[in-house]
Protein backbone atom coordinates (compact mmCIF):
# COMPACT_ATOMS: atom_id res chain seq x y z
CA UNK A 1 0.00 0.00 0.00
CA UNK A 2 1.13 3.51 -0.74
CA UNK A 3 -0.11 6.98 0.13
CA UNK A 4 -1.37 9.00 -2.84
CA UNK A 5 1.18 11.75 -2.17
CA UNK A 6 3.90 9.18 -2.94
CA UNK A 7 2.12 7.19 -5.68
CA UNK A 8 2.98 7.67 -9.32
CA UNK A 9 0.55 6.36 -11.89
CA UNK A 10 1.66 5.34 -15.40
CA UNK A 11 -0.63 4.15 -18.19
CA UNK A 12 -1.28 3.61 -21.87
CA UNK A 13 -4.59 4.58 -23.39
CA UNK A 14 -6.82 1.77 -24.59
CA UNK A 15 -6.09 2.75 -28.19
CA UNK A 16 -2.34 3.35 -27.72
CA UNK A 17 -0.17 1.42 -30.12
CA UNK A 18 3.39 1.50 -28.85
CA UNK A 19 6.56 0.54 -30.60
CA UNK A 20 7.59 -0.76 -27.17
CA UNK A 21 5.37 -3.78 -26.46
CA UNK A 22 6.56 -4.03 -22.84
CA UNK A 23 3.37 -2.28 -21.63
CA UNK A 24 0.30 -3.06 -23.73
CA UNK A 25 -2.57 -0.70 -24.61
CA UNK A 26 -5.05 -0.26 -21.76
CA UNK A 27 -2.49 -1.02 -19.06
CA UNK A 28 -1.83 0.90 -15.84
CA UNK A 29 0.84 0.81 -13.15
CA UNK A 30 1.04 2.29 -9.66
CA UNK A 31 4.25 2.62 -7.71
CA UNK A 32 6.45 4.90 -5.65
CA UNK A 33 8.27 7.97 -6.87
CA UNK A 34 11.47 7.01 -8.62
CA UNK A 35 14.71 7.77 -6.80
CA UNK A 36 17.90 8.55 -8.68
CA UNK A 37 19.44 5.15 -7.85
CA UNK A 38 16.39 3.11 -8.98
CA UNK A 39 15.40 1.87 -12.40
CA UNK A 40 12.50 3.62 -14.14
CA UNK A 41 9.49 1.34 -13.69
CA UNK A 42 7.37 3.72 -15.85
CA UNK A 43 9.33 2.90 -19.01
CA UNK A 44 6.99 1.67 -21.74
CA UNK A 45 4.06 3.88 -20.71
CA UNK A 46 2.98 6.97 -22.62
CA UNK A 47 1.42 8.88 -19.71
CA UNK A 48 2.09 9.49 -16.05
CA UNK A 49 0.23 11.20 -13.24
CA UNK A 50 -0.49 11.10 -9.54
CA UNK A 51 2.62 12.12 -7.60
CA UNK A 52 4.43 12.69 -10.90
CA UNK A 53 2.80 16.12 -10.56
CA UNK A 54 4.70 17.87 -7.77
CA UNK A 55 1.61 19.68 -6.45
CA UNK A 56 0.06 16.32 -5.59
CA UNK A 57 2.83 15.59 -3.11
CA UNK A 58 1.65 18.26 -0.68
CA UNK A 59 -2.11 17.61 -0.85
CA UNK A 60 -3.89 15.98 2.08
CA UNK A 61 -7.37 15.01 3.18
CA UNK A 62 -10.37 15.68 0.96
CA UNK A 63 -8.28 17.46 -1.67
CA UNK A 64 -6.02 14.43 -2.17
CA UNK A 65 -8.93 12.00 -2.08
CA UNK A 66 -10.72 14.03 -4.75
CA UNK A 67 -7.63 13.88 -6.96
CA UNK A 68 -7.35 10.10 -6.56
CA UNK A 69 -10.92 9.64 -7.79
CA UNK A 70 -10.32 12.21 -10.53
CA UNK A 71 -7.34 10.13 -11.70
CA UNK A 72 -9.50 7.00 -11.70
CA UNK A 73 -12.19 8.75 -13.75
CA UNK A 74 -9.69 10.21 -16.20
CA UNK A 75 -8.14 6.82 -16.92
CA UNK A 76 -11.52 5.12 -17.36
CA UNK A 77 -13.45 7.81 -19.18
CA UNK A 78 -10.72 9.87 -20.82
CA UNK A 79 -8.30 7.12 -21.84
CA UNK A 80 -10.71 4.18 -22.19
CA UNK A 81 -9.10 1.82 -19.69
CA UNK A 82 -11.33 -0.90 -18.30
CA UNK A 83 -12.66 0.05 -14.83
CA UNK A 84 -11.57 -3.30 -13.39
CA UNK A 85 -8.00 -2.84 -14.63
CA UNK A 86 -7.78 0.62 -13.04
CA UNK A 87 -9.50 -0.58 -9.85
CA UNK A 88 -7.02 -3.45 -9.48
CA UNK A 89 -4.02 -1.11 -9.81
CA UNK A 90 -5.54 1.62 -7.59
CA UNK A 91 -6.07 -0.88 -4.75
CA UNK A 92 -2.41 -0.13 -3.96
CA UNK A 93 -3.35 3.48 -3.08
CA UNK A 94 -4.43 3.93 0.56
CA UNK A 95 -6.89 6.74 -0.16
CA UNK A 96 -8.63 4.75 -2.91
CA UNK A 97 -9.22 1.86 -0.53
CA UNK A 98 -10.54 4.24 2.14
CA UNK A 99 -13.02 5.79 -0.29
CA UNK A 100 -14.42 2.57 -1.70
CA UNK A 101 -14.72 1.01 1.76
CA UNK A 102 -16.63 4.06 2.99
CA UNK A 103 -18.98 3.57 0.04
CA UNK A 104 -19.59 -0.04 1.14
CA UNK A 105 -17.97 -1.37 -2.03
CA UNK A 106 -14.54 -2.39 -0.78
CA UNK A 107 -12.15 -4.86 -2.36
CA UNK A 108 -13.76 -8.19 -3.24
CA UNK A 109 -12.59 -11.57 -1.95
CA UNK A 110 -9.10 -12.28 -3.23
CA UNK A 111 -8.36 -8.58 -3.86
CA UNK A 112 -5.76 -6.56 -1.99
CA UNK A 113 -7.30 -5.03 1.14
CA UNK A 114 -10.39 -7.25 1.32
CA UNK A 115 -12.12 -6.82 4.68
CA UNK A 116 -15.05 -9.16 5.40
CA UNK A 117 -16.42 -6.53 7.81
CA UNK A 118 -16.92 -4.07 4.94
CA UNK A 119 -19.33 -4.46 2.04
CA UNK A 120 -17.52 -5.51 -1.09
CA UNK A 121 -17.88 -6.39 -4.71
CA UNK A 122 -19.23 -4.80 -7.84
CA UNK A 123 -22.74 -3.36 -7.85
CA UNK A 124 -23.51 -5.03 -11.18
CA UNK A 125 -22.81 -8.47 -12.54
CA UNK A 126 -20.79 -7.78 -15.65
CA UNK A 127 -17.80 -9.59 -17.10
CA UNK A 128 -14.35 -8.43 -16.14
CA UNK A 129 -11.35 -8.86 -18.43
CA UNK A 130 -8.64 -11.36 -17.81
CA UNK A 131 -5.62 -9.53 -16.49
CA UNK A 132 -1.97 -10.09 -15.74
CA UNK A 133 -0.51 -8.53 -12.60
CA UNK A 134 3.23 -7.95 -12.69
CA UNK A 135 5.47 -6.56 -9.97
CA UNK A 136 8.55 -4.54 -10.87
CA UNK A 137 10.33 -3.46 -7.71
CA UNK A 138 7.69 -1.80 -5.53
CA UNK A 139 5.36 -1.04 -8.46
CA UNK A 140 2.43 -3.11 -9.68
CA UNK A 141 1.49 -3.32 -13.37
CA UNK A 142 -1.99 -4.42 -14.41
CA UNK A 143 -2.31 -5.46 -18.03
CA UNK A 144 -5.45 -6.63 -19.79
CA UNK A 145 -4.83 -9.80 -21.77
CA UNK A 146 -5.13 -9.50 -25.53
Coordinates of N, CA and C in Angstrom, one line a residue:
X1 N 0.8 -1.2 0.0 CA 0.0 0.0 0.0 C 0.9 1.2 0.0
X2 N 0.4 2.3 -0.6 CA 1.1 3.5 -0.7 C 0.2 4.7 -0.6
X3 N 0.7 5.7 0.0 CA -0.1 7.0 0.1 C -0.1 7.7 -1.2
X4 N -1.2 8.3 -1.5 CA -1.4 9.0 -2.8 C -0.3 10.0 -3.1
X5 N 0.2 10.7 -2.0 CA 1.2 11.7 -2.2 C 2.5 11.2 -2.7
X6 N 2.7 9.9 -2.5 CA 3.9 9.2 -2.9 C 3.7 8.3 -4.1
X7 N 2.5 8.2 -4.6 CA 2.1 7.2 -5.7 C 2.1 7.8 -7.1
X8 N 3.0 7.3 -7.9 CA 3.0 7.7 -9.3 C 2.0 6.7 -10.0
X9 N 1.4 7.2 -11.1 CA 0.5 6.4 -11.9 C 1.1 6.5 -13.3
X10 N 1.2 5.4 -14.0 CA 1.7 5.3 -15.4 C 0.7 4.5 -16.2
X11 N 0.4 4.9 -17.4 CA -0.6 4.2 -18.2 C -0.5 4.4 -19.7
X12 N -1.1 3.5 -20.4 CA -1.3 3.6 -21.9 C -2.8 3.6 -22.1
X13 N -3.2 4.5 -23.0 CA -4.6 4.6 -23.4 C -5.0 3.3 -24.0
X14 N -6.3 3.0 -24.0 CA -6.8 1.8 -24.6 C -6.5 1.7 -26.1
X15 N -6.4 2.8 -26.8 CA -6.1 2.8 -28.2 C -4.6 3.1 -28.5
X16 N -3.8 3.1 -27.5 CA -2.3 3.4 -27.7 C -1.7 2.2 -28.4
X17 N -1.0 2.5 -29.4 CA -0.2 1.4 -30.1 C 1.3 1.8 -30.0
X18 N 2.0 1.1 -29.1 CA 3.4 1.5 -28.8 C 4.4 0.7 -29.7
X19 N 5.5 1.3 -30.0 CA 6.6 0.5 -30.6 C 7.2 -0.4 -29.5
X20 N 7.1 0.0 -28.3 CA 7.6 -0.8 -27.2 C 6.5 -1.6 -26.6
X21 N 6.5 -2.9 -26.9 CA 5.4 -3.8 -26.5 C 5.5 -4.2 -25.0
X22 N 6.4 -3.6 -24.2 CA 6.6 -4.0 -22.8 C 5.4 -3.7 -22.0
X23 N 4.6 -2.7 -22.4 CA 3.4 -2.3 -21.6 C 2.2 -2.1 -22.6
X24 N 1.3 -3.0 -22.7 CA 0.3 -3.1 -23.7 C -0.7 -1.9 -23.6
X25 N -1.5 -1.7 -24.7 CA -2.6 -0.7 -24.6 C -3.5 -1.1 -23.5
X26 N -4.1 0.0 -22.8 CA -5.0 -0.3 -21.8 C -4.5 -0.7 -20.4
X27 N -3.1 -0.6 -20.3 CA -2.5 -1.0 -19.1 C -2.2 0.2 -18.1
X28 N -2.1 -0.1 -16.8 CA -1.8 0.9 -15.8 C -0.9 0.3 -14.8
X29 N -0.1 1.2 -14.2 CA 0.8 0.8 -13.2 C 0.8 1.9 -12.0
X30 N 1.0 1.4 -10.8 CA 1.0 2.3 -9.7 C 2.3 1.9 -8.9
X31 N 3.1 2.9 -8.5 CA 4.3 2.6 -7.7 C 4.8 3.9 -7.1
X32 N 5.9 3.7 -6.4 CA 6.5 4.9 -5.7 C 7.2 5.8 -6.6
X33 N 7.4 7.0 -6.1 CA 8.3 8.0 -6.9 C 9.6 7.3 -7.1
X34 N 10.2 7.6 -8.2 CA 11.5 7.0 -8.6 C 12.6 7.8 -8.1
X35 N 13.5 7.1 -7.3 CA 14.7 7.8 -6.8 C 15.8 7.7 -7.8
X36 N 16.8 8.5 -7.7 CA 17.9 8.5 -8.7 C 18.6 7.2 -8.8
X37 N 18.7 6.4 -7.8 CA 19.4 5.2 -7.8 C 18.6 4.0 -8.3
X38 N 17.3 4.2 -8.6 CA 16.4 3.1 -9.0 C 16.1 3.1 -10.5
X39 N 15.8 1.9 -11.0 CA 15.4 1.9 -12.4 C 14.0 2.5 -12.6
X40 N 13.7 2.9 -13.8 CA 12.5 3.6 -14.1 C 11.4 2.6 -14.5
X41 N 10.6 2.3 -13.5 CA 9.5 1.3 -13.7 C 8.4 1.9 -14.6
X42 N 8.4 3.2 -15.0 CA 7.4 3.7 -15.8 C 7.7 3.6 -17.3
X43 N 8.9 3.1 -17.6 CA 9.3 2.9 -19.0 C 8.3 2.0 -19.7
X44 N 8.0 2.4 -21.0 CA 7.0 1.7 -21.7 C 5.6 2.2 -21.7
X45 N 5.4 3.2 -20.8 CA 4.1 3.9 -20.7 C 4.1 5.3 -21.3
X46 N 3.0 5.7 -22.0 CA 3.0 7.0 -22.6 C 2.7 8.1 -21.7
X47 N 1.9 7.8 -20.6 CA 1.4 8.9 -19.7 C 1.8 8.6 -18.3
X48 N 1.9 9.7 -17.5 CA 2.1 9.5 -16.0 C 1.3 10.6 -15.3
X49 N 1.0 10.3 -14.1 CA 0.2 11.2 -13.2 C 0.4 10.9 -11.8
X50 N -0.6 11.3 -11.0 CA -0.5 11.1 -9.5 C 0.6 12.0 -9.0
X51 N 1.5 11.4 -8.2 CA 2.6 12.1 -7.6 C 3.7 12.5 -8.6
X52 N 3.5 12.2 -9.9 CA 4.4 12.7 -10.9 C 4.3 14.2 -11.0
X53 N 3.1 14.7 -10.6 CA 2.8 16.1 -10.6 C 3.2 16.6 -9.2
X54 N 4.2 17.5 -9.1 CA 4.7 17.9 -7.8 C 3.7 18.5 -6.8
X55 N 2.6 19.1 -7.3 CA 1.6 19.7 -6.5 C 0.8 18.6 -5.7
X56 N 0.8 17.4 -6.2 CA 0.1 16.3 -5.6 C 0.8 15.8 -4.3
X57 N 2.0 16.1 -4.2 CA 2.8 15.6 -3.1 C 2.6 16.3 -1.8
X58 N 1.9 17.5 -1.9 CA 1.6 18.3 -0.7 C 0.2 18.2 -0.3
X59 N -0.7 17.7 -1.1 CA -2.1 17.6 -0.8 C -2.4 16.6 0.3
X60 N -3.4 16.9 1.0 CA -3.9 16.0 2.1 C -5.4 15.9 2.1
X61 N -5.9 15.1 2.9 CA -7.4 15.0 3.2 C -8.2 14.9 1.9
X62 N -9.4 15.7 2.0 CA -10.4 15.7 1.0 C -9.8 16.1 -0.4
X63 N -8.9 17.0 -0.4 CA -8.3 17.5 -1.7 C -7.5 16.3 -2.4
X64 N -6.7 15.6 -1.6 CA -6.0 14.4 -2.2 C -7.0 13.3 -2.6
X65 N -8.0 13.0 -1.8 CA -8.9 12.0 -2.1 C -9.7 12.3 -3.4
X66 N -10.1 13.6 -3.5 CA -10.7 14.0 -4.7 C -9.8 13.8 -6.0
X67 N -8.6 14.1 -5.8 CA -7.6 13.9 -7.0 C -7.5 12.4 -7.3
X68 N -7.5 11.5 -6.3 CA -7.4 10.1 -6.6 C -8.5 9.6 -7.4
X69 N -9.7 10.1 -7.0 CA -10.9 9.6 -7.8 C -11.0 10.3 -9.2
X70 N -10.4 11.5 -9.2 CA -10.3 12.2 -10.5 C -9.4 11.4 -11.5
X71 N -8.3 11.0 -10.9 CA -7.3 10.1 -11.7 C -8.0 8.9 -12.2
X72 N -8.8 8.2 -11.3 CA -9.5 7.0 -11.7 C -10.5 7.3 -12.9
X73 N -11.2 8.4 -12.7 CA -12.2 8.7 -13.7 C -11.5 9.1 -15.1
X74 N -10.4 9.8 -15.0 CA -9.7 10.2 -16.2 C -9.2 9.0 -17.0
X75 N -8.6 8.0 -16.3 CA -8.1 6.8 -16.9 C -9.3 6.0 -17.6
X76 N -10.4 5.9 -16.9 CA -11.5 5.1 -17.4 C -12.2 5.9 -18.5
X77 N -12.6 7.1 -18.2 CA -13.5 7.8 -19.2 C -12.6 8.5 -20.3
X78 N -11.5 9.1 -19.9 CA -10.7 9.9 -20.8 C -9.8 9.0 -21.7
X79 N -9.3 7.9 -21.1 CA -8.3 7.1 -21.8 C -8.8 5.7 -22.2
X80 N -10.1 5.4 -21.8 CA -10.7 4.2 -22.2 C -10.2 2.9 -21.5
X81 N -9.5 3.0 -20.4 CA -9.1 1.8 -19.7 C -10.3 1.1 -19.0
X82 N -10.2 -0.2 -18.9 CA -11.3 -0.9 -18.3 C -11.4 -0.6 -16.8
X83 N -12.6 -0.3 -16.3 CA -12.7 0.1 -14.8 C -12.0 -1.0 -13.9
X84 N -12.1 -2.3 -14.2 CA -11.6 -3.3 -13.4 C -10.0 -3.3 -13.4
X85 N -9.5 -3.0 -14.5 CA -8.0 -2.8 -14.6 C -7.5 -1.7 -13.7
X86 N -8.2 -0.5 -13.8 CA -7.8 0.6 -13.0 C -8.0 0.3 -11.6
X87 N -9.2 -0.2 -11.2 CA -9.5 -0.6 -9.9 C -8.4 -1.5 -9.3
X88 N -8.0 -2.5 -10.0 CA -7.0 -3.4 -9.5 C -5.7 -2.8 -9.2
X89 N -5.3 -1.8 -10.1 CA -4.0 -1.1 -9.8 C -4.2 -0.1 -8.7
X90 N -5.3 0.6 -8.6 CA -5.5 1.6 -7.6 C -5.7 1.0 -6.2
X91 N -6.0 -0.3 -6.1 CA -6.1 -0.9 -4.8 C -4.8 -0.7 -4.0
X92 N -3.7 -0.4 -4.6 CA -2.4 -0.1 -4.0 C -2.4 1.2 -3.3
X93 N -3.3 2.1 -3.6 CA -3.3 3.5 -3.1 C -4.2 3.5 -1.9
X94 N -3.7 3.9 -0.7 CA -4.4 3.9 0.6 C -5.7 4.7 0.4
X95 N -5.7 5.9 -0.1 CA -6.9 6.7 -0.2 C -8.0 6.1 -1.0
X96 N -7.6 5.4 -2.1 CA -8.6 4.8 -2.9 C -9.4 3.7 -2.1
X97 N -8.6 2.9 -1.4 CA -9.2 1.9 -0.5 C -10.1 2.5 0.5
X98 N -9.7 3.6 1.1 CA -10.5 4.2 2.1 C -11.9 4.7 1.5
X99 N -11.8 5.3 0.4 CA -13.0 5.8 -0.3 C -14.0 4.7 -0.6
X100 N -13.5 3.6 -1.3 CA -14.4 2.6 -1.7 C -15.0 1.8 -0.5
X101 N -14.2 1.7 0.6 CA -14.7 1.0 1.8 C -15.8 1.9 2.4
X102 N -15.6 3.2 2.4 CA -16.6 4.1 3.0 C -17.9 4.0 2.2
X103 N -17.8 3.7 0.9 CA -19.0 3.6 0.0 C -19.7 2.2 0.2
X104 N -19.0 1.3 1.0 CA -19.6 0.0 1.1 C -19.3 -0.9 -0.1
X105 N -18.3 -0.6 -0.9 CA -18.0 -1.4 -2.0 C -16.5 -1.6 -2.0
X106 N -16.0 -2.1 -0.9 CA -14.5 -2.4 -0.8 C -14.0 -3.5 -1.7
X107 N -12.7 -3.8 -1.5 CA -12.2 -4.9 -2.4 C -12.9 -6.2 -2.2
X108 N -13.1 -6.9 -3.2 CA -13.8 -8.2 -3.2 C -12.8 -9.3 -2.7
X109 N -13.4 -10.4 -2.4 CA -12.6 -11.6 -1.9 C -11.5 -11.8 -2.9
X110 N -10.3 -12.0 -2.4 CA -9.1 -12.3 -3.2 C -8.4 -11.0 -3.7
X111 N -9.0 -9.8 -3.5 CA -8.4 -8.6 -3.9 C -7.6 -8.0 -2.7
X112 N -6.6 -7.2 -3.0 CA -5.8 -6.6 -2.0 C -6.6 -5.7 -1.1
X113 N -6.6 -5.9 0.2 CA -7.3 -5.0 1.1 C -8.7 -5.5 1.5
X114 N -9.1 -6.7 1.0 CA -10.4 -7.3 1.3 C -10.6 -7.3 2.8
X115 N -11.7 -6.8 3.3 CA -12.1 -6.8 4.7 C -13.5 -7.4 4.8
X116 N -13.7 -8.6 5.3 CA -15.0 -9.2 5.4 C -16.0 -8.3 6.2
X117 N -15.5 -7.4 7.0 CA -16.4 -6.5 7.8 C -17.0 -5.3 7.0
X118 N -16.5 -5.2 5.8 CA -16.9 -4.1 4.9 C -17.6 -4.7 3.7
X119 N -18.7 -4.0 3.3 CA -19.3 -4.5 2.0 C -18.3 -4.5 0.9
X120 N -18.5 -5.4 0.0 CA -17.5 -5.5 -1.1 C -18.2 -6.0 -2.4
X121 N -17.4 -5.9 -3.4 CA -17.9 -6.4 -4.7 C -18.5 -5.3 -5.6
X122 N -18.6 -5.7 -6.9 CA -19.2 -4.8 -7.8 C -20.7 -4.7 -7.7
X123 N -21.3 -3.6 -8.0 CA -22.7 -3.4 -7.8 C -23.5 -4.1 -8.9
X124 N -22.9 -4.3 -10.1 CA -23.5 -5.0 -11.2 C -22.7 -6.3 -11.5
X125 N -23.4 -7.2 -12.1 CA -22.8 -8.5 -12.5 C -22.5 -8.4 -14.0
X126 N -21.2 -7.9 -14.3 CA -20.8 -7.8 -15.7 C -19.4 -8.4 -15.8
X127 N -19.1 -8.9 -17.0 CA -17.8 -9.6 -17.1 C -16.6 -8.7 -16.9
X128 N -15.6 -9.2 -16.3 CA -14.3 -8.4 -16.1 C -13.3 -9.1 -17.1
X129 N -12.4 -8.3 -17.5 CA -11.4 -8.9 -18.4 C -10.4 -9.7 -17.7
X130 N -9.8 -10.6 -18.4 CA -8.6 -11.4 -17.8 C -7.5 -10.4 -17.8
X131 N -6.7 -10.5 -16.7 CA -5.6 -9.5 -16.5 C -4.4 -10.3 -16.1
X132 N -3.2 -9.6 -16.3 CA -2.0 -10.1 -15.7 C -1.5 -9.0 -14.8
X133 N -1.0 -9.4 -13.6 CA -0.5 -8.5 -12.6 C 1.0 -8.8 -12.5
X134 N 1.8 -7.8 -12.7 CA 3.2 -7.9 -12.7 C 3.8 -7.0 -11.7
X135 N 4.8 -7.4 -11.0 CA 5.5 -6.6 -10.0 C 6.9 -6.3 -10.5
X136 N 7.2 -5.0 -10.5 CA 8.5 -4.5 -10.9 C 9.0 -3.7 -9.7
X137 N 9.9 -4.2 -8.9 CA 10.3 -3.5 -7.7 C 9.1 -3.3 -6.8
X138 N 8.8 -2.1 -6.4 CA 7.7 -1.8 -5.5 C 6.4 -1.4 -6.3
X139 N 6.5 -1.4 -7.6 CA 5.4 -1.0 -8.5 C 4.6 -2.3 -8.9
X140 N 3.3 -2.0 -9.2 CA 2.4 -3.1 -9.7 C 1.9 -2.7 -11.0
X141 N 1.9 -3.6 -12.0 CA 1.5 -3.3 -13.4 C 0.3 -4.2 -13.7
X142 N -0.8 -3.6 -14.1 CA -2.0 -4.4 -14.4 C -2.2 -4.3 -15.9
X143 N -2.2 -5.4 -16.6 CA -2.3 -5.5 -18.0 C -3.5 -6.3 -18.4
X144 N -4.4 -5.8 -19.2 CA -5.5 -6.6 -19.8 C -4.8 -7.6 -20.8
X145 N -5.3 -8.8 -20.8 CA -4.8 -9.8 -21.8 C -5.4 -9.5 -23.1
X146 N -4.7 -9.8 -24.2 CA -5.1 -9.5 -25.5 C -6.2 -10.5 -25.9

